Each structure stands twice: as structure tokens, then as C-alpha cells.
XYZ file of C-alpha atoms in Angstrom:
666
model
C -30.052 9.674 32.399
C -27.159 12.034 34.160
C -28.168 12.593 37.963
C -26.235 15.958 39.532
C -23.689 14.011 41.635
C -22.408 12.247 38.252
C -22.406 16.183 36.541
C -20.616 17.767 39.164
C -17.895 15.160 39.693
C -17.600 13.276 36.073
C -18.154 16.598 33.692
C -16.908 19.379 35.744
C -16.781 21.449 32.820
C -20.755 21.041 31.679
C -23.313 22.613 33.257
C -26.511 21.530 34.328
C -28.017 23.624 31.161
C -25.447 22.171 29.018
C -26.694 18.917 29.211
C -30.261 19.260 29.326
C -29.719 20.873 25.829
C -27.551 18.258 24.427
C -26.137 15.279 27.009
C -22.511 13.698 27.103
C -24.054 11.221 24.733
C -24.864 13.022 22.257
C -21.736 14.997 22.459
C -19.787 12.157 21.910
C -17.854 12.599 25.024
C -20.089 10.232 27.325
C -17.179 8.965 30.037
C -19.252 5.919 31.489
C -17.819 2.685 32.293
C -19.727 1.060 28.402
C -17.902 4.259 26.548
C -15.228 4.356 28.057
C -13.929 0.646 26.832
C -15.988 1.116 23.436
C -13.930 1.329 19.926
C -14.458 2.766 16.987
C -17.191 5.529 18.020
C -14.447 8.083 17.657
C -12.987 9.090 13.751
C -9.790 9.361 14.143
C -9.365 10.968 10.826
C -10.776 14.768 9.853
C -9.519 14.560 6.202
C -8.466 11.421 3.344
C -5.887 11.835 1.650
C -6.178 11.623 -2.262
C -4.507 8.856 -4.434
C -2.295 12.044 -6.180
C -1.178 12.900 -2.837
C -0.849 9.466 -1.449
C 2.070 9.206 -4.420
C 3.423 12.508 -3.749
C 3.952 11.454 0.216
C 5.608 7.866 -0.925
C 7.792 9.543 -3.222
C 9.068 11.730 -1.259
C 9.836 8.799 1.677
C 11.782 6.360 -1.202
C 13.524 9.957 -1.984
C 14.802 10.187 1.665
C 15.054 6.560 2.363
C 17.170 5.063 -0.431
C 20.484 6.354 -0.219
C 20.161 4.379 3.609
C 19.271 1.117 1.906
C 22.040 1.806 -0.990
C 24.062 1.851 2.109
C 22.809 -1.020 3.483
C 23.534 -2.644 0.305
C 27.014 -1.565 -0.307
C 28.153 -2.537 3.246
C 26.425 -6.613 2.573
C 28.214 -6.958 -0.654
C 31.921 -5.581 0.964
C 31.087 -8.977 3.278
C 29.671 -10.936 -0.083
C 32.991 -10.261 -1.491
C 35.334 -10.954 2.331
C 33.296 -14.377 1.976
C 33.858 -15.142 -1.368
C 38.128 -14.645 -0.461
C 37.628 -16.509 2.672
C 35.609 -19.531 0.844
C 38.139 -19.230 -2.667
C 35.191 -18.701 -4.851
C 33.509 -16.043 -7.014
C 30.487 -13.818 -5.594
C 28.204 -15.390 -7.766
C 28.961 -18.986 -6.482
C 28.845 -19.074 -2.758
C 25.696 -19.817 -0.782
C 24.384 -18.066 2.218
C 22.386 -20.092 4.052
C 19.333 -18.694 5.737
C 17.641 -18.033 8.648
C 14.094 -18.206 9.576
C 13.570 -15.104 12.309
C 11.520 -12.436 10.653
C 8.991 -13.095 13.207
C 11.845 -12.396 15.970
C 14.438 -9.830 16.923
C 18.091 -11.268 17.418
C 20.883 -9.303 18.092
C 24.356 -8.706 18.176
C 26.350 -10.629 21.447
C 28.465 -8.282 21.583
C 26.988 -4.715 20.648
C 23.405 -5.226 20.991
C 22.377 -4.006 17.564
C 19.759 -5.887 15.550
C 20.875 -7.643 12.622
C 19.259 -6.320 8.955
C 19.955 -9.392 6.694
C 23.528 -10.776 6.960
C 25.391 -11.016 10.399
C 28.143 -14.204 11.074
C 27.033 -16.672 13.802
C 29.301 -19.339 15.602
C 28.302 -23.055 14.339
C 29.247 -24.725 17.637
C 27.850 -21.597 20.512
C 25.512 -19.483 18.715
C 27.276 -16.194 19.601
C 26.423 -14.010 16.644
C 27.774 -10.184 15.798
C 26.807 -7.862 13.139
C 29.080 -6.410 10.263
C 29.625 -3.383 12.271
C 31.184 -5.562 14.777
C 33.529 -7.632 11.728
C 34.572 -4.491 10.275
C 35.871 -2.891 13.853
C 37.534 -6.529 14.373
C 39.262 -6.457 10.347
C 40.725 -2.870 11.541
C 41.233 -3.619 15.052
C 39.143 -0.817 16.409
C 37.300 -3.513 18.485
C 36.214 -2.008 21.648
C 35.707 -3.367 25.194
C 32.134 -3.391 26.330
C 32.371 -2.735 30.360
C 29.472 -3.104 32.833
C 28.990 -0.063 34.974
C 28.476 -0.357 38.777
C 25.977 1.514 40.621
C 27.746 4.356 41.810
C 24.660 6.144 44.144
C 24.246 4.954 48.190
C 21.611 6.440 50.384
C 23.234 8.477 52.935
C 19.625 9.083 54.464
C 16.644 11.773 54.445
C 18.375 14.141 56.595
C 21.527 14.426 53.790
C 18.830 14.894 50.715
C 17.978 18.210 52.761
C 21.336 19.455 53.145
C 22.361 17.350 56.671
C 24.828 15.554 57.736
C 25.196 11.734 55.824
C 24.580 8.728 57.104
C 27.771 6.287 57.884
C 28.626 5.029 54.080
C 29.527 1.337 54.041
C 33.157 0.329 53.975
C 32.884 -2.082 50.544
C 31.263 1.506 48.374
C 34.501 1.732 46.354
C 33.212 -2.069 44.941
C 30.714 -0.460 43.622
C 31.799 2.378 41.900
C 33.724 2.211 38.431
C 33.131 -0.068 35.517
C 34.403 -3.685 35.323
C 36.573 -4.059 31.953
C 36.533 -7.437 30.215
C 38.274 -7.636 27.128
C 40.511 -9.982 25.414
C 42.534 -9.456 22.201
C 40.244 -10.299 19.276
C 41.536 -10.127 15.587
C 40.361 -11.423 12.484
C 42.220 -14.169 10.420
C 44.658 -13.014 7.334
C 41.522 -13.998 4.981
C 39.170 -11.674 6.608
C 37.751 -14.631 8.467
C 36.925 -13.791 12.098
C 36.648 -16.508 14.404
C 34.716 -16.709 17.785
C 34.851 -14.508 20.854
C 36.858 -15.219 23.725
C 35.363 -16.968 26.464
C 35.897 -13.958 28.188
C 33.607 -12.202 26.185
C 30.839 -14.458 26.023
C 31.593 -16.709 22.936
C 33.717 -20.131 23.107
C 37.050 -19.060 21.299
C 36.537 -21.427 18.855
C 35.952 -22.087 15.105
C 35.317 -19.461 12.193
C 32.186 -17.389 12.177
C 29.666 -18.415 9.676
C 27.975 -15.953 7.613
C 24.068 -16.389 7.055
C 21.205 -13.963 6.063
C 17.511 -13.327 7.565
C 16.126 -12.156 3.304
C 16.532 -14.617 0.242
C 19.740 -13.783 -1.708
C 18.934 -10.863 -4.329
C 16.232 -9.764 -2.170
C 17.852 -6.049 -0.913
C 19.351 -5.225 -4.574
C 16.156 -6.335 -5.956
C 14.151 -3.818 -3.603
C 16.853 -0.695 -4.188
C 16.472 -0.956 -7.824
C 12.852 -0.717 -7.378
C 12.878 2.007 -5.307
C 15.287 3.695 -7.490
C 12.777 2.867 -10.552
C 9.638 4.612 -7.970
C 11.817 7.837 -8.455
C 11.211 8.339 -12.227
C 8.863 11.301 -12.311
C 9.159 12.707 -8.879
C 10.763 16.075 -8.417
C 12.718 17.066 -5.414
C 13.469 20.376 -6.239
C 9.547 21.202 -6.711
C 9.115 19.828 -3.311
C 11.804 22.352 -2.294
C 10.345 25.340 -3.792
C 6.974 24.773 -2.251
C 8.263 24.531 0.961
C 9.862 27.532 0.365
C 6.380 29.710 -0.496
C 4.802 28.251 2.881
C 7.505 29.312 4.815
C 7.821 32.561 3.190
C 4.212 33.463 4.356
C 4.312 32.128 8.008
C 3.365 34.215 10.569
C 2.739 31.880 13.237
C 5.844 31.721 15.080
C 6.649 32.404 18.734
C 10.529 33.866 20.300
C 12.106 30.945 21.605
C 15.853 31.404 22.304
C 17.731 34.925 21.997
C 20.498 33.879 20.154
C 23.147 36.329 18.836
C 23.930 35.428 14.952
C 21.104 33.125 14.359
C 17.894 33.171 12.283
C 16.487 29.979 13.969
C 15.529 31.634 17.396
C 11.660 31.733 16.366
C 9.342 28.590 16.479
C 6.642 27.223 14.099
C 3.918 27.723 16.449
C 0.207 27.465 14.124
C -3.159 26.541 15.709
C -4.800 23.203 14.704
C -7.313 24.404 13.111
C -5.451 26.250 10.745
C -3.692 23.238 9.717
C -7.180 21.410 8.880
C -6.315 22.228 4.836
C -2.878 23.553 5.109
C 0.539 23.518 6.884
C 2.127 20.518 5.963
C 4.417 21.899 3.736
C 5.592 24.217 6.758
C 5.958 21.298 9.282
C 8.748 19.883 6.513
C 10.408 22.547 5.934
C 11.177 23.707 10.028
C 10.910 19.629 10.790
C 14.142 19.105 7.856
C 16.219 21.682 9.587
C 15.888 19.760 13.350
C 13.311 22.382 14.634
C 11.082 21.614 17.101
C 7.215 22.157 16.389
C 4.332 23.520 18.856
C 0.856 23.101 18.358
C -2.032 25.270 19.905
C -5.154 24.237 20.749
C -5.153 20.370 19.349
C -7.675 19.287 22.175
C -10.189 21.632 20.407
C -9.869 18.648 17.274
C -11.431 15.841 19.695
C -14.860 15.262 21.477
C -14.378 17.113 24.554
C -13.562 13.256 25.984
C -12.903 14.365 29.657
C -9.164 13.604 30.706
C -9.510 13.799 34.202
C -7.046 11.566 36.217
C -10.124 9.946 38.284
C -12.018 9.119 34.866
C -9.055 7.398 33.251
C -8.521 5.651 36.647
C -12.151 4.504 36.708
C -11.578 3.092 33.127
C -8.515 1.233 34.329
C -10.279 -0.234 37.353
C -13.439 -1.843 35.167
C -11.265 -2.767 32.114
C -9.964 -6.712 32.880
C -7.307 -7.141 30.196
C -5.659 -10.838 30.023
C -2.319 -10.691 30.704
C -2.449 -7.270 32.576
C -2.534 -7.195 35.993
C -5.684 -5.647 37.569
C -4.040 -4.095 40.902
C -5.483 -0.519 40.385
C -5.107 0.166 44.366
C -1.136 0.127 44.413
C 0.787 2.751 42.387
C 4.802 2.501 41.957
C 6.115 5.983 41.375
C 9.162 7.905 41.224
C 9.885 10.206 44.045
C 11.953 13.455 42.341
C 14.294 14.607 45.470
C 15.903 10.535 45.613
C 15.005 9.591 41.792
C 14.518 5.929 43.443
C 11.065 4.220 43.237
C 8.160 4.639 45.762
C 5.061 2.638 46.169
C 1.763 4.427 47.238
C -2.273 4.074 47.429
C -3.675 5.203 44.122
C -5.921 7.206 45.075
C -3.222 9.118 47.525
C -1.040 9.746 44.582
C -4.042 11.539 42.654
C -5.166 13.402 45.972
C -1.547 14.993 46.299
C -1.819 15.492 42.470
C -4.555 18.084 42.757
C -3.666 19.420 46.518
C -0.073 18.521 46.768
C 2.426 16.364 49.509
C 5.132 17.567 51.078
C 7.864 16.033 53.663
C 8.017 15.924 57.460
C 10.288 19.261 56.543
C 7.545 21.029 54.465
C 9.923 21.011 51.378
C 7.147 19.545 48.942
C 6.586 16.243 47.486
C 7.122 15.428 43.804
C 5.486 12.184 42.177
C 5.350 11.064 39.228
C 4.094 7.981 37.171
C 5.943 7.477 33.399
C 4.444 4.869 31.347
C 1.269 4.661 33.410
C -1.281 2.588 32.773
C 1.929 0.317 33.491
C 1.770 -1.720 29.955
C 1.765 -1.292 26.817
C -1.603 -1.524 25.778
C -2.542 1.450 26.559
C -5.048 1.125 23.043
C -6.359 -2.105 25.004
C -6.743 -0.240 28.634
C -7.636 2.722 27.344
C -9.375 2.161 23.906
C -11.808 5.225 24.074
C -9.246 7.761 25.468
C -6.640 6.157 22.591
C -8.603 7.175 19.678
C -9.383 10.422 21.503
C -5.589 11.175 21.309
C -5.076 10.292 17.581
C -7.747 12.143 16.436
C -6.243 15.143 18.315
C -3.413 14.272 16.642
C -1.802 17.428 14.308
C 0.208 16.398 11.659
C -1.229 12.728 11.001
C 0.662 11.984 8.536
C 3.834 11.702 10.395
C 2.731 10.909 13.899
C -0.171 8.280 13.724
C 0.596 4.819 15.078
C -2.001 3.374 12.913
C -1.819 5.263 9.568
C 0.337 7.610 9.694
C 1.850 7.693 5.663
C 5.008 9.245 6.221
C 5.437 7.381 10.003
C 7.985 4.469 8.911
C 7.107 2.508 12.265
C 3.668 2.088 10.252
C 4.681 0.501 8.143
C 6.489 -2.967 9.520
C 4.803 -5.751 8.567
C 2.470 -7.706 10.852
C 5.116 -10.676 11.137
C 7.708 -8.182 12.672
C 7.625 -7.618 16.262
C 7.231 -4.083 16.610
C 8.960 -1.908 19.105
C 6.570 -0.064 21.972
C 6.252 3.652 20.501
C 3.235 4.528 22.527
C 1.363 6.134 22.988
C 1.883 6.421 26.923
C 0.588 8.542 29.252
C 3.048 10.848 31.738
C 1.552 12.099 35.025
C 3.663 14.172 37.713
C 3.001 16.665 40.065
C 4.462 20.101 39.693
C 4.874 23.852 41.228
C 5.535 27.154 39.028
C 8.761 28.099 41.617
C 11.913 26.404 40.589
C 13.306 24.246 43.514
C 16.818 23.329 42.752
C 17.110 20.328 44.360
C 13.727 17.170 43.975
C 12.208 19.332 40.721
C 9.387 17.738 39.217
C 11.587 17.181 35.811
C 12.310 15.062 33.143
C 16.229 15.215 33.092
C 18.368 15.909 30.140
C 17.980 13.181 27.497
C 17.971 12.469 23.707
C 14.950 10.341 22.217
C 16.357 7.480 19.758
C 13.036 8.571 17.441
C 10.864 11.351 16.905
C 7.848 12.335 19.489
C 5.302 14.626 19.568
C 3.906 15.208 23.560
C 0.258 16.388 23.694
C -0.225 18.550 27.592
C -4.058 16.836 28.099
C -4.426 17.788 31.989
C -3.010 20.267 34.314
C -4.084 21.357 37.915
C -2.184 24.018 39.580
C -1.042 23.596 43.246
C -0.687 26.674 45.688
C 2.414 26.251 48.507
C 0.744 26.847 51.845
C 2.622 30.543 53.437
C 4.217 28.162 55.967
C 5.911 26.106 52.727
C 6.949 29.565 51.550
C 8.704 30.783 54.621
C 10.602 27.276 55.126
C 11.667 26.545 51.390
C 14.133 29.679 51.246
C 15.473 28.429 54.516
C 15.664 25.042 53.044
C 17.799 26.446 49.692
C 20.094 28.001 52.108
C 20.750 24.798 53.652
C 21.282 22.967 50.160
C 23.559 25.889 48.998
C 25.497 25.251 52.062
C 25.968 21.606 51.670
C 27.091 22.140 47.956
C 29.729 24.320 49.494
C 30.515 22.045 52.060
C 31.498 19.531 49.998
C 33.070 21.176 46.804
C 30.271 21.291 44.299
C 29.375 24.710 44.792
C 30.755 27.765 41.997
C 30.095 30.900 41.982
C 26.004 32.115 41.661
C 24.252 34.209 40.561
C 22.121 36.575 43.080
C 19.210 35.681 43.639
C 18.733 33.154 41.042
C 17.270 30.138 43.298
C 15.759 32.539 45.712
C 13.887 34.591 42.968
C 13.240 31.633 40.326
C 14.745 33.872 37.411
C 18.079 35.277 36.962
C 17.532 39.924 36.718
C 19.665 39.640 33.855
C 17.658 36.750 32.118
C 13.705 37.551 33.368
C 12.547 39.996 30.373
C 14.183 37.710 27.948
C 12.465 35.254 29.337
C 9.034 36.421 29.953
C 9.216 37.030 25.980
C 9.955 33.198 25.722
C 6.861 32.055 26.940
C 3.214 33.095 27.585
C 1.776 35.577 30.090
C -0.574 32.690 31.055
C 1.442 30.636 33.117
C 1.717 27.201 31.289
C 1.418 23.817 32.561
C 5.474 22.604 31.650
C 8.726 24.460 30.589
C 10.466 23.036 27.835
C 14.094 23.408 26.726
C 15.311 21.948 23.470
C 19.056 22.110 22.518
C 19.737 22.425 18.803
C 21.593 19.113 17.318
C 24.714 21.321 16.824
C 24.999 22.275 19.621
C 24.904 18.796 20.989
C 28.959 18.750 21.467
C 29.397 22.054 23.469
C 26.464 20.736 25.689
C 28.305 17.376 26.769
C 31.670 19.166 27.604
C 29.728 21.773 29.561
C 28.169 18.697 31.459
C 31.621 16.779 31.615
C 33.002 19.998 33.190
C 30.689 20.801 35.605
C 29.125 17.085 36.455
C 30.203 17.649 40.122
C 27.833 20.408 40.817
C 25.038 18.346 39.319
C 22.946 15.627 41.999
C 21.106 12.575 40.750
C 19.802 9.375 43.470
C 19.506 9.895 46.682
C 20.736 13.525 46.006
C 24.254 12.502 45.742
C 26.504 13.881 43.184
C 27.267 12.805 40.073
C 30.738 11.565 40.461
C 31.291 9.121 36.951
C 29.707 10.192 33.753
C 29.491 7.677 30.699
C 27.364 9.587 28.414
C 26.237 13.388 29.432
C 23.097 13.155 27.795
C 22.128 8.799 27.440
C 23.218 9.010 31.421
C 19.533 10.986 31.703
C 20.777 12.266 35.072
C 21.214 16.169 34.410
C 18.773 18.951 34.828
C 19.972 22.474 33.899
C 18.534 24.831 36.257
C 18.126 28.492 35.210
C 21.567 29.169 36.779
C 23.341 26.535 34.737
C 21.421 27.512 31.704
C 22.751 30.927 32.054
C 26.381 29.640 32.460
C 26.013 27.463 29.435
C 25.698 30.627 27.443
C 28.471 32.408 29.277
C 31.100 29.279 28.945
C 29.657 27.852 25.136
C 27.643 30.068 23.779
C 24.925 27.521 23.781
C 20.900 28.481 24.482
C 18.163 25.886 24.119
C 14.606 26.957 22.515
C 12.732 27.901 26.043
C 9.121 27.484 26.224
C 5.777 27.020 28.059
C 3.775 24.121 27.282
C 0.508 24.891 27.785
C -2.952 23.095 28.659
C -3.901 21.118 24.632
C -0.831 22.280 23.178
C 1.271 19.524 20.990
C 5.045 19.708 21.263
C 6.745 17.662 18.495
C 10.578 16.806 19.455
C 12.997 15.892 16.413
C 15.574 12.881 16.914
C 18.367 14.079 18.411
C 17.704 17.443 19.724
C 18.677 16.933 23.653
C 15.582 18.317 25.708
C 14.169 18.477 29.230
C 11.042 19.077 30.820
C 10.092 20.611 33.927
C 6.514 20.306 35.516
C 4.949 23.978 36.433
C 1.792 22.511 37.544
C 0.261 19.098 38.246
C 0.312 17.192 34.791
C -1.106 14.552 32.558
C 0.515 14.410 29.360
C -0.055 11.653 26.871
C 3.385 11.355 23.855
C 3.354 9.194 20.886
C 6.906 8.024 19.254
C 7.381 7.941 15.666
C 9.703 7.562 12.968
C 10.367 10.731 10.126
C 11.913 10.065 6.865
C 14.109 13.419 7.473
C 15.332 12.454 10.773
C 16.346 8.514 9.657
C 19.992 10.139 9.912
C 19.880 10.956 13.569
C 17.919 7.538 14.220
C 21.711 6.167 12.684
C 23.392 8.060 14.312
C 22.023 7.841 18.020
C 21.798 4.235 17.845
C 25.491 3.859 17.193
C 25.927 6.038 19.702
C 23.952 3.315 21.710
C 26.001 0.658 20.954
C 29.049 2.283 22.142
C 27.870 2.400 26.153
C 28.313 -0.013 28.988
C 26.416 -3.518 28.875
C 23.923 -2.548 31.325
C 23.706 0.776 30.487
C 19.246 1.614 30.577
C 19.775 3.304 27.013
C 21.881 0.687 25.242
C 19.219 -1.907 23.659
C 18.723 -1.263 19.936
C 14.911 -0.865 20.429
C 13.878 0.494 17.674
C 15.579 -1.609 15.251
C 16.576 1.627 12.411
C 18.106 -0.122 9.672
C 15.607 -2.964 9.414
C 12.616 -0.394 9.723
C 14.156 1.201 6.892
C 13.939 -1.950 4.656
C 10.693 -3.191 5.347
C 9.748 1.168 5.126
C 11.040 1.220 1.679
C 9.635 -2.434 0.458
C 5.823 -1.258 2.000
C 6.255 2.026 -0.108
C 7.400 0.188 -3.262
C 4.231 -2.117 -2.592
C 1.477 0.863 -2.263
C 2.968 2.908 -5.128
C 2.658 -0.385 -7.545
C -0.405 -0.283 -6.727
C -1.329 2.678 -7.016
C 0.235 2.809 -10.530
C -1.708 -0.418 -12.038
């Protein structure tokens, strides 16, 4: 039984007549406390893969991953040859001790990359290094790893709104720059390597010993099995099928206006069209590194409510061991200062629906990231997790539990798995671009692939008084930029009108007439170098923490301190000929972002999004490339940790695929 008060509050999309005909429980979207905490009542998959399709998928994966397995084996063979020379024995005679660390993560103490199999360890202090670092030490290219120092200082609330700054403490200069501690580290003439100098964390003592994680010969046997499994698989046939599928595709939207290219349109199918077809089209575009937008994915679900107060009620009543039960206070990010603030939960969600403002009426933008504050989304919101997975298009790739082409799923139970989600992102937003303090996800590049579904929106309308004050405050911001030497020649009316005049028609063509929830800018992989050059050149025109200007740049994208406004995007195209795919994400749309594509997002409404990361075989090369970039970052850089452990994931994915194929063929 459902009372009228509960229907109005918890089922705003259903009328009393709807419920009298078929109640929420019978509709399978009841959000009472018992149902919200139940598991397995929502079927997460609408289709079943046949054995023939499974064989095709597994061979397709092995075909794409075999070159990487071969490369790993070649690197290990080279290290074994060097070890044989050090021991003055043949490669067949040397014995490499095996360590029992398959169920834990061990990282290089110099570059923080995780070990796949072979690595070197100091017998005295246990300082350990990867094969890449060994190679760099031998060829004299080992690079220092500095420590970043915090470069931003709080100059006060008035400064963030264009006013005069508070005095800066005398030791601020010490906070900036990077500290470099580096001593000479060379290999011996026979290729052996002594432990790192004490200044670098080692003991500077004995020669480091070669160790292995897998048993002797296991990697080379796996490579041979993988090659054997490809017999009868036709890569040409797969490519022909993809080309035939793409030739008849009309599900596209215009998302860019680049001259002389054929990739201005994005594949944008309806989710209902993908139940029996669409995977070949996905693979064709995905292989080319193009984002994909799928419409109406929520229609594939049961209709379970994603209202923030519904999920909050579920959290309040779900006690999970080891997870804090405090749901009355939240930690949010203030988008103006880019700093963490504490706020009452109900106050936050009231602002989500009604908006918030600072004392000067400038819109206050808050966002929660990875909320609930845990990697236990499945435990805290089990029914919503099932509903999200049910709505996912192209589950072969992105299903976090059973995606046959998702490498992350192939890790065995005894191996620690990376936290790839699902994760919830809740943030305020307004349609107008403010230029300072917008609700944005700043420009960044994920090490894995991702799919992001917009599951809930609320439009917040600014008051007449706010609309009157905002243009005046923007002028104050511009005056502050000019005073600090940050300003350059601006586009007339760009900030005040929200859109540059000569881009307005192009923008209208790239997005829907109906206002979406979030504005996406996704850059092509081939434009990354030019994008980085632009950001380095214009870095001081941007503001980050405490609205301070960006003085130093370690890596223009991985630092995640830039958001390109419409003005900057126009200038980027003018100076470097670079333009992103730009589109508005509507409620119920899923955005697929390939690894290696730098992207940024601005909320046009208050938005709730749920995202999950995955690793596709087509983008393994980009995951490895980004991992290599991360290992070169300063020691305390937030992006440096090798969370994905890509090489290990490749090895286990091939091993899993080989075993499954053997079982299917037996």
C-alpha cells in the first residue's frame, strides 16, 4: 500500500492513477527501504552471448593483445640475457627466485610503476625497481623524481571576486617550485645495478638481485598459447564487417567544425537500436579513438528513481561494516576556490534543487565527487548498482562484472583489483558560463576508458537580482585580470553573452535545441601535443585554487588545473587549429570516452551522473602510453600512482581468454 504523501514525495513521475493500475513493486521499481537494499531482483542483461559469439570476441581480444604480450616477453628475455652475463652462465642455467606477491601490489620505488613479472630488488634494504628503470640506468637516461610544492595561497574571499588580496606570508616563495634530490646512479660494466643512493631512498650498497613473480617459463608459454588460439581467426573479415556496418549508419550528430577532416560527426545511436545490433559500429568508431553518445539508455532500466533524496534514504538505512555511517555531513568541493568544504547533507541537496549564492549573489557551485564516499557502491546502493548496469549500452565492453571484452573483468579473484567504479558524481550547475567558479570537471585525461550516464537533472533559475549583479562582477574579474597582467585581447561579448557571436551558429548546430544537463568538450588524441602547447603558452591566463593564477605547469593535462572557456576554445582554434568535439549531454544519455582523449565538462543544470571505467583491447596502447607519462611525473603528483597496473591486466586478460577458449573448444 502507498499513501498519497509517499506517492508525491517518492514517485513524482507516477500519478495516483498509474499506481492504482500497477504499483511500484509490480513495476519492479519500488524504492522502499527493503527493496532499495535488495540484490538480484533487477536483471542486468537483456541478451545472452552464444558460444560462437564468445569465441569470436575472445579471439578478437587475443589478436589485439598478443603484440603487447610479445613485447613484455622480449623485455624479459633481454633482462634474462643481461643476468646470464652477470652470473657468467647461459640463459638456461640461471635460476631466478620467485616471490609470492600475486595477491598484493608491489611498485617500483623510483617511478611507482607496478611490476608485471621480473624486477630487481636490493637484498639489504628491499629497494625495488622495474625493468624500465633498469634500462634507463644502463643507458644513462634515468630521470630525477622531484617533489611538487603547493603553489597556491589563500588571498581571501574578496580577492576571489576581483577585490584586493590579503597580504602574502613572507615564506610563500618556499612553497613554490619543485625540490630535486638526485644523485648519480649508474650501472656496472657488466650491466649489474647497485642499490639506489641514500638520497634516492636506497642504501647505495649491494648489487640488486633479479626476481620473478610468475613461475619460470609461464610467460613464454602463455605467448605461444595465445598465438595458437588465433588459428582460424580472420582479422580481415572483422574489418570488412565493420566497414559494411559503418556505411549504412545514419545515427550521427555534428559535434565539431574542423576543416579538411571527416571526423566532425559522432556516432549517436538510440539505446533501443542496440539490442540486436550496433557492436560492429561501436568497434569501428572506438578503434579510431572517437567518443560515442548513446541516447535514452535509462529506458532500458526498470524506472528506479535516481532522485538524490531516494539514494540518500537508502544510504541512511544501509549499515555496511567498515564504512562510516555518518550521512548528515558531506565533504564537497567549492568550485570557486577549488577547495574542500563541509556542508550539511540536506543543505547541500536543497542547494542542488534551488541553488545557492555567496553574499554578493554570485552563484555558489558545489560538487561531490565519488559519492557515496567509498569504493563500495555495490554494497551501499545494491539495487541502484544493478539498475545502472542494466542501462549500460555495449555491455560486452563496459559491464564491470562480466563484460567479455573488458580487460578489468579478467583479473583473477586473488589479485587486488583497481577501483573502476561505478561512482556517482553530483554537482550544481547553471546554463550561463560564469568564467570563474563554474561547476566544471577540469581538463584531464583518464588512464582507462569510461562511460558516463546522466541519470538526474534539476534546472536552477537565477533570480533577477543575480542576473543584474553577475555582469558587474564579471567586469570586476576582467579588471583584476588586466591589473595582474593575465588579460589578453578578448572576444567582445564572449563572457557577457555566454557565446561568441561568430561561434553561436556553429554551437547551435552542435548541440540539441533542448537544453542539456552537461556540456562536454572532448579532444582528439592527435591534437594532444598542440593542446598542451597552447596551455603552456597561456597558462597564466587561467586561475585555479583560491582563484590564484597558474604560475607553474608540470603537465598541462594531468595537473587538471585548466578549464577552457568558450573564449579560450576560440583562441585555441585560431592559434593551433585545434577544436574539440562539443555536445550537450541530455538526461538519460551515455557518453563513452576513449582512453587518451583529453576532456572537460561543465554542468548546465544540477546533475547526477554515474560513471564506470573499463579497459578495452582497442585502447591498450593508450593506457600504456599514459602510464608511461604518469611514471615521469613528480613523486607527489596526484596522477602518478599506477592504479591500473596495465601490463599485469594484459597478462591476466590473455590468460583468462586462452583458458576460456580452451574450455569452449574441448
